[in-house]
PDB file of C-alpha atoms in Angstrom:
ATOM      1  CA  MET R 284       2.246  19.478  -1.529  1.00  0.00           C
ATOM      2  CA  ARG R 285       5.923  18.547  -1.578  1.00  0.00           C
ATOM      3  CA  THR R 286       6.515  14.700  -2.122  1.00  0.00           C
ATOM      4  CA  SER R 287       9.743  12.524  -1.623  1.00  0.00           C
ATOM      5  CA  ARG R 288      10.562  12.662  -5.323  1.00  0.00           C
ATOM      6  CA  GLU R 289      11.719  16.522  -4.944  1.00  0.00           C
ATOM      7  CA  ARG R 290      15.379  17.036  -5.534  1.00  0.00           C
ATOM      8  CA  PRO R 291      17.461  20.182  -5.892  1.00  0.00           C
ATOM      9  CA  ALA R 292      19.189  21.236  -9.005  1.00  0.00           C
ATOM     10  CA  GLY R 293      22.422  19.674  -9.393  1.00  0.00           C
ATOM     11  CA  GLY R 294      26.129  21.237  -9.477  1.00  0.00           C
ATOM     12  CA  GLY R 295      27.673  24.325  -7.926  1.00  0.00           C
ATOM     13  CA  VAL R 296      29.704  25.163  -4.861  1.00  0.00           C
ATOM     14  CA  GLY R 297      28.549  23.555  -1.726  1.00  0.00           C
ATOM     15  CA  GLU R 298      26.783  20.802  -3.385  1.00  0.00           C
ATOM     16  CA  SER R 299      28.107  18.346  -0.913  1.00  0.00           C
ATOM     17  CA  GLY R 300      26.441  20.229   2.025  1.00  0.00           C
ATOM     18  CA  GLY R 301      23.406  20.516   0.108  1.00  0.00           C
ATOM     19  CA  SER R 302      23.304  16.748  -0.597  1.00  0.00           C
ATOM     20  CA  ARG R 303      23.608  16.098   3.029  1.00  0.00           C
ATOM     21  CA  GLN R 304      20.677  18.269   3.696  1.00  0.00           C
ATOM     22  CA  TRP R 305      18.685  16.809   1.220  1.00  0.00           C
ATOM     23  CA  ALA R 306      19.431  13.462   2.438  1.00  0.00           C
ATOM     24  CA  ARG R 307      18.187  14.513   5.813  1.00  0.00           C
ATOM     25  CA  ALA R 308      15.039  15.706   4.334  1.00  0.00           C
ATOM     26  CA  ASP R 309      14.697  12.544   2.468  1.00  0.00           C
ATOM     27  CA  ALA R 310      15.059  10.689   5.703  1.00  0.00           C
ATOM     28  CA  THR R 311      12.447  12.828   7.357  1.00  0.00           C
ATOM     29  CA  ARG R 312       9.946  12.544   4.603  1.00  0.00           C
ATOM     30  CA  ARG R 313      10.577   8.542   4.806  1.00  0.00           C
ATOM     31  CA  ALA R 314      10.009   8.542   8.535  1.00  0.00           C
ATOM     32  CA  LEU R 315       6.771  10.490   8.253  1.00  0.00           C
ATOM     33  CA  LEU R 316       5.344   8.217   5.307  1.00  0.00           C
ATOM     34  CA  ASP R 317       6.284   5.083   7.087  1.00  0.00           C
ATOM     35  CA  ALA R 318       4.776   6.394  10.349  1.00  0.00           C
ATOM     36  CA  ALA R 319       1.467   7.652   8.379  1.00  0.00           C
ATOM     37  CA  GLN R 320       1.181   4.206   6.776  1.00  0.00           C
ATOM     38  CA  LYS R 321       1.459   2.258  10.196  1.00  0.00           C
ATOM     39  CA  VAL R 322      -0.895   4.702  11.749  1.00  0.00           C
ATOM     40  CA  PHE R 323      -3.614   4.468   8.648  1.00  0.00           C
ATOM     41  CA  ASP R 324      -3.264   0.627   8.891  1.00  0.00           C
ATOM     42  CA  ASP R 325      -4.153   0.596  12.649  1.00  0.00           C
ATOM     43  CA  ARG R 326      -6.837   3.162  12.389  1.00  0.00           C
ATOM     44  CA  GLY R 327      -8.010   3.912   9.080  1.00  0.00           C
ATOM     45  CA  TYR R 328      -7.787   7.436   7.501  1.00  0.00           C
ATOM     46  CA  ALA R 329     -10.653   9.009   9.365  1.00  0.00           C
ATOM     47  CA  ASP R 330      -9.550   7.978  12.733  1.00  0.00           C
ATOM     48  CA  ALA R 331      -5.796   8.625  12.124  1.00  0.00           C
ATOM     49  CA  GLY R 332      -4.332  11.453  14.235  1.00  0.00           C
ATOM     50  CA  ILE R 333      -1.612  13.978  13.444  1.00  0.00           C
ATOM     51  CA  ALA R 334      -0.208  13.480  17.043  1.00  0.00           C
ATOM     52  CA  GLU R 335       0.016   9.812  16.816  1.00  0.00           C
ATOM     53  CA  ILE R 336       1.822  10.216  13.425  1.00  0.00           C
ATOM     54  CA  VAL R 337       4.317  12.619  14.841  1.00  0.00           C
ATOM     55  CA  GLU R 338       4.954  10.407  17.975  1.00  0.00           C
ATOM     56  CA  THR R 339       5.475   7.322  15.632  1.00  0.00           C
ATOM     57  CA  SER R 340       7.876   9.136  13.408  1.00  0.00           C
ATOM     58  CA  GLY R 341       9.810  10.805  15.958  1.00  0.00           C
ATOM     59  CA  ILE R 342       9.656  13.819  13.632  1.00  0.00           C
ATOM     60  CA  SER R 343       8.168  17.320  14.742  1.00  0.00           C
ATOM     61  CA  VAL R 344       4.599  18.482  13.756  1.00  0.00           C
ATOM     62  CA  GLY R 345       6.244  21.285  11.857  1.00  0.00           C
ATOM     63  CA  SER R 346       8.351  19.153   9.765  1.00  0.00           C
ATOM     64  CA  LEU R 347       5.011  17.115   9.000  1.00  0.00           C
ATOM     65  CA  TYR R 348       3.212  20.155   7.785  1.00  0.00           C
ATOM     66  CA  HIS R 349       6.322  21.634   6.091  1.00  0.00           C
ATOM     67  CA  HIS R 350       6.756  18.577   3.921  1.00  0.00           C
ATOM     68  CA  TYR R 351       3.035  17.426   3.375  1.00  0.00           C
ATOM     69  CA  GLY R 352       0.768  20.018   4.695  1.00  0.00           C
ATOM     70  CA  GLY R 353      -1.094  17.578   6.866  1.00  0.00           C
ATOM     71  CA  LYS R 354      -2.712  14.181   7.001  1.00  0.00           C
ATOM     72  CA  ALA R 355      -4.622  14.549   3.590  1.00  0.00           C
ATOM     73  CA  GLY R 356      -0.954  15.042   2.195  1.00  0.00           C
ATOM     74  CA  LEU R 357       0.546  12.265   3.666  1.00  0.00           C
ATOM     75  CA  TYR R 358      -2.250   9.940   2.487  1.00  0.00           C
ATOM     76  CA  LEU R 359      -1.884  11.237  -0.974  1.00  0.00           C
ATOM     77  CA  ALA R 360       1.832  10.947  -1.110  1.00  0.00           C
ATOM     78  CA  LEU R 361       1.561   7.143  -0.009  1.00  0.00           C
ATOM     79  CA  TRP R 362      -1.000   6.602  -2.810  1.00  0.00           C
ATOM     80  CA  GLU R 363       1.233   8.296  -5.465  1.00  0.00           C
ATOM     81  CA  GLU R 364       4.080   6.396  -4.309  1.00  0.00           C
ATOM     82  CA  LEU R 365       2.320   2.999  -4.605  1.00  0.00           C
ATOM     83  CA  SER R 366       0.724   4.096  -8.022  1.00  0.00           C
ATOM     84  CA  ASP R 367       4.052   5.207  -9.405  1.00  0.00           C
ATOM     85  CA  GLU R 368       5.567   1.897  -8.223  1.00  0.00           C
ATOM     86  CA  GLN R 369       2.896  -0.095  -9.861  1.00  0.00           C
ATOM     87  CA  ASP R 370       3.124   1.945 -13.176  1.00  0.00           C
ATOM     88  CA  ALA R 371       6.881   1.564 -13.087  1.00  0.00           C
ATOM     89  CA  GLN R 372       6.970  -2.068 -12.670  1.00  0.00           C
ATOM     90  CA  ALA R 373       4.404  -2.689 -15.323  1.00  0.00           C
ATOM     91  CA  ALA R 374       6.105  -0.695 -17.835  1.00  0.00           C
ATOM     92  CA  SER R 375       9.419  -2.430 -16.860  1.00  0.00           C
ATOM     93  CA  ALA R 376       7.897  -5.846 -17.475  1.00  0.00           C
ATOM     94  CA  VAL R 377       6.399  -4.884 -20.933  1.00  0.00           C
ATOM     95  CA  SER R 378       9.693  -3.216 -22.019  1.00  0.00           C
ATOM     96  CA  ALA R 379      11.682  -6.420 -21.047  1.00  0.00           C
ATOM     97  CA  ALA R 380       9.097  -8.763 -22.980  1.00  0.00           C
ATOM     98  CA  ARG R 381       9.332  -6.476 -25.919  1.00  0.00           C
ATOM     99  CA  LYS R 382      13.200  -6.785 -25.768  1.00  0.00           C
ATOM    100  CA  ALA R 383      13.090 -10.616 -25.448  1.00  0.00           C
ATOM    101  CA  GLY R 384      11.152 -10.519 -28.847  1.00  0.00           C
ATOM    102  CA  GLU R 385       7.574 -10.642 -27.526  1.00  0.00           C
ATOM    103  CA  ASP R 386       5.263  -8.585 -29.952  1.00  0.00           C
ATOM    104  CA  ASP R 387       1.810 -10.043 -29.211  1.00  0.00           C
ATOM    105  CA  PRO R 388      -0.155  -7.106 -27.772  1.00  0.00           C
ATOM    106  CA  ILE R 389      -2.153  -9.388 -25.529  1.00  0.00           C
ATOM    107  CA  ALA R 390       1.080 -11.258 -24.134  1.00  0.00           C
ATOM    108  CA  LEU R 391       2.479  -7.880 -23.357  1.00  0.00           C
ATOM    109  CA  PHE R 392      -0.499  -6.603 -21.580  1.00  0.00           C
ATOM    110  CA  ILE R 393      -0.457  -9.729 -19.486  1.00  0.00           C
ATOM    111  CA  GLU R 394       3.253  -9.228 -18.590  1.00  0.00           C
ATOM    112  CA  GLY R 395       2.270  -5.771 -17.370  1.00  0.00           C
ATOM    113  CA  ALA R 396      -0.705  -6.991 -15.292  1.00  0.00           C
ATOM    114  CA  ARG R 397       1.186  -9.595 -13.658  1.00  0.00           C
ATOM    115  CA  ALA R 398       3.878  -7.084 -12.560  1.00  0.00           C
ATOM    116  CA  TYR R 399       1.068  -4.754 -11.419  1.00  0.00           C
ATOM    117  CA  LEU R 400      -0.383  -7.371  -9.185  1.00  0.00           C
ATOM    118  CA  GLU R 401       3.093  -8.423  -7.878  1.00  0.00           C
ATOM    119  CA  VAL R 402       3.408  -5.032  -6.561  1.00  0.00           C
ATOM    120  CA  CYS R 403      -0.088  -5.424  -4.778  1.00  0.00           C
ATOM    121  CA  TRP R 404       1.215  -8.132  -2.906  1.00  0.00           C
ATOM    122  CA  GLU R 405       4.585  -6.618  -2.289  1.00  0.00           C
ATOM    123  CA  ARG R 406       3.119  -3.542  -0.935  1.00  0.00           C
ATOM    124  CA  ARG R 407       0.066  -5.187   0.388  1.00  0.00           C
ATOM    125  CA  SER R 408      -0.200  -2.963   3.277  1.00  0.00           C
ATOM    126  CA  ALA R 409      -0.605   0.175   1.241  1.00  0.00           C
ATOM    127  CA  ALA R 410      -2.666  -1.640  -1.328  1.00  0.00           C
ATOM    128  CA  ARG R 411      -5.177  -2.753   1.454  1.00  0.00           C
ATOM    129  CA  LEU R 412      -5.528   0.788   2.780  1.00  0.00           C
ATOM    130  CA  PHE R 413      -6.431   2.429  -0.824  1.00  0.00           C
ATOM    131  CA  HIS R 414      -8.877  -0.291  -1.642  1.00  0.00           C
ATOM    132  CA  GLY R 415     -10.677   0.219   1.454  1.00  0.00           C
ATOM    133  CA  GLY R 416     -12.344   3.321   0.056  1.00  0.00           C
ATOM    134  CA  GLU R 417     -11.331   6.051   2.579  1.00  0.00           C
ATOM    135  CA  GLY R 418      -9.588   9.040   1.996  1.00  0.00           C
ATOM    136  CA  PRO R 419      -9.332  12.835   2.028  1.00  0.00           C
ATOM    137  CA  PRO R 420     -11.931  14.820  -0.041  1.00  0.00           C
ATOM    138  CA  GLY R 421     -11.027  14.654  -3.586  1.00  0.00           C
ATOM    139  CA  PHE R 422      -9.236  11.388  -3.486  1.00  0.00           C
ATOM    140  CA  SER R 423     -12.259   9.443  -5.202  1.00  0.00           C
ATOM    141  CA  LEU R 424     -11.855  11.939  -8.263  1.00  0.00           C
ATOM    142  CA  MET R 425      -8.266  11.364  -8.302  1.00  0.00           C
ATOM    143  CA  ARG R 426      -8.844   7.696  -8.174  1.00  0.00           C
ATOM    144  CA  ARG R 427     -10.992   7.941 -11.279  1.00  0.00           C
ATOM    145  CA  THR R 428      -8.674  10.169 -13.244  1.00  0.00           C
ATOM    146  CA  ARG R 429      -5.797   7.894 -12.827  1.00  0.00           C
ATOM    147  CA  ALA R 430      -8.080   4.811 -13.876  1.00  0.00           C
ATOM    148  CA  ARG R 431      -9.127   6.579 -17.179  1.00  0.00           C
ATOM    149  CA  GLN R 432      -5.307   7.089 -17.678  1.00  0.00           C
ATOM    150  CA  TRP R 433      -4.748   3.518 -17.033  1.00  0.00           C
ATOM    151  CA  ILE R 434      -7.444   2.677 -19.347  1.00  0.00           C
ATOM    152  CA  GLY R 435      -5.929   4.718 -22.158  1.00  0.00           C
ATOM    153  CA  GLN R 436      -2.570   3.210 -21.584  1.00  0.00           C
ATOM    154  CA  ASN R 437      -3.847  -0.250 -21.722  1.00  0.00           C
ATOM    155  CA  ASN R 438      -5.812   0.733 -24.842  1.00  0.00           C
ATOM    156  CA  ARG R 439      -2.748   1.984 -26.696  1.00  0.00           C
ATOM    157  CA  LEU R 440      -0.892  -1.414 -25.579  1.00  0.00           C
ATOM    158  CA  LEU R 441      -3.563  -3.211 -26.935  1.00  0.00           C
ATOM    159  CA  ARG R 442      -3.220  -1.231 -30.248  1.00  0.00           C
ATOM    160  CA  GLY R 443      -6.681   0.200 -30.357  1.00  0.00           C
ATOM    161  CA  ALA R 444      -7.305   3.106 -32.369  1.00  0.00           C
ATOM    162  CA  ASP R 445      -9.096   6.058 -30.988  1.00  0.00           C
ATOM    163  CA  GLY R 446     -12.250   5.060 -32.910  1.00  0.00           C
ATOM    164  CA  ASP R 447     -12.073   1.517 -32.089  1.00  0.00           C
ATOM    165  CA  ARG R 448     -14.928   1.139 -29.631  1.00  0.00           C
ATOM    166  CA  GLU R 449     -14.339  -2.580 -29.242  1.00  0.00           C
ATOM    167  CA  THR R 450     -10.827  -2.439 -28.111  1.00  0.00           C
ATOM    168  CA  GLN R 451     -11.676   0.620 -25.944  1.00  0.00           C
ATOM    169  CA  VAL R 452     -14.492  -1.461 -23.975  1.00  0.00           C
ATOM    170  CA  LEU R 453     -12.071  -4.316 -23.666  1.00  0.00           C
ATOM    171  CA  SER R 454      -9.457  -2.174 -22.222  1.00  0.00           C
ATOM    172  CA  MET R 455     -11.999  -0.856 -19.772  1.00  0.00           C
ATOM    173  CA  VAL R 456     -13.245  -4.134 -18.801  1.00  0.00           C
ATOM    174  CA  LEU R 457      -9.584  -5.674 -18.428  1.00  0.00           C
ATOM    175  CA  THR R 458      -8.512  -2.621 -16.202  1.00  0.00           C
ATOM    176  CA  THR R 459     -11.327  -3.190 -13.946  1.00  0.00           C
ATOM    177  CA  VAL R 460     -10.711  -6.752 -13.642  1.00  0.00           C
ATOM    178  CA  ILE R 461      -7.213  -6.205 -12.661  1.00  0.00           C
ATOM    179  CA  GLY R 462      -7.800  -3.363 -10.312  1.00  0.00           C
ATOM    180  CA  GLU R 463     -10.371  -5.580  -8.410  1.00  0.00           C
ATOM    181  CA  ALA R 464      -7.972  -8.483  -8.677  1.00  0.00           C
ATOM    182  CA  GLY R 465      -5.376  -6.314  -6.821  1.00  0.00           C
ATOM    183  CA  ARG R 466      -7.607  -5.955  -3.732  1.00  0.00           C
ATOM    184  CA  GLU R 467      -7.896  -9.721  -3.457  1.00  0.00           C
ATOM    185  CA  VAL R 468      -4.163 -10.289  -3.956  1.00  0.00           C
ATOM    186  CA  ALA R 469      -3.345  -7.831  -1.175  1.00  0.00           C
ATOM    187  CA  LEU R 470      -5.934  -9.736   1.066  1.00  0.00           C
ATOM    188  CA  ALA R 471      -4.388 -13.164   0.308  1.00  0.00           C
ATOM    189  CA  PRO R 472      -3.086 -14.943   3.553  1.00  0.00           C
ATOM    190  CA  ASP R 473       0.267 -15.760   2.260  1.00  0.00           C
ATOM    191  CA  ALA R 474       2.631 -15.268  -0.622  1.00  0.00           C
ATOM    192  CA  ALA R 475       1.464 -18.749  -2.135  1.00  0.00           C
ATOM    193  CA  ALA R 476      -2.056 -17.739  -2.171  1.00  0.00           C
ATOM    194  CA  ALA R 477      -1.275 -14.364  -3.673  1.00  0.00           C
ATOM    195  CA  HIS R 478       0.700 -15.989  -6.698  1.00  0.00           C
ATOM    196  CA  GLU R 479      -2.203 -18.454  -7.288  1.00  0.00           C
ATOM    197  CA  ILE R 480      -4.548 -15.662  -7.438  1.00  0.00           C
ATOM    198  CA  ILE R 481      -2.528 -13.695  -9.807  1.00  0.00           C
ATOM    199  CA  GLU R 482      -1.872 -16.598 -12.076  1.00  0.00           C
ATOM    200  CA  GLU R 483      -5.368 -17.364 -12.160  1.00  0.00           C
ATOM    201  CA  VAL R 484      -6.309 -13.913 -13.030  1.00  0.00           C
ATOM    202  CA  CYS R 485      -3.747 -13.812 -15.783  1.00  0.00           C
ATOM    203  CA  ARG R 486      -5.275 -16.865 -17.251  1.00  0.00           C
ATOM    204  CA  ILE R 487      -8.927 -15.242 -17.083  1.00  0.00           C
ATOM    205  CA  LEU R 488      -7.502 -12.004 -18.530  1.00  0.00           C
ATOM    206  CA  ILE R 489      -6.083 -14.152 -21.664  1.00  0.00           C
ATOM    207  CA  ARG R 490      -9.447 -15.795 -22.149  1.00  0.00           C
ATOM    208  CA  LEU R 491     -11.226 -12.213 -22.037  1.00  0.00           C
ATOM    209  CA  ALA R 492      -8.802 -10.600 -24.366  1.00  0.00           C
ATOM    210  CA  ARG R 493      -8.798 -13.389 -27.010  1.00  0.00           C
TER     211      ARG R 493
END
């Protein structure tokens, strides 16, 4: 499955023309993803149709299959896009806190959690979709695999040794709380309510982690 992150090798004769070609391809992929998001929002994954996605995007059905292979590919590309943005924002927040002099593992963890939850609100339409439990075959396994990776990252952030069972369990509990909180943030009626939930979740995480 191709995704919007693909890029050609740089350099060489004709790079300007190649850049224009890839810019058009990027625009095509973006239009397809935005249309798929809208149709999935309106109908859910199971009832969403390729024809409606094509009509909404204004892109040919051939291009849809070329770039994403079908409805499942679009859904998974949207999920990967959201997950990557959540990971990137959390990592950036932790890095910024470290640069500012913070070295307490729990404080760093909270900064990452807050950033993750902020993305859940900023990208609430996508977050609601993926918390809904629908998806193509194999999606549940992909989510569980990503969750295990996330728990491992949090375990390392909290400085848990491989054999430190207590920290491993703590990472699992805290990660589960954040994941469930993300759904509530995405369902919040407005920005004020979303940020109130985020701050309350962060306070609860601190209590649990201490």
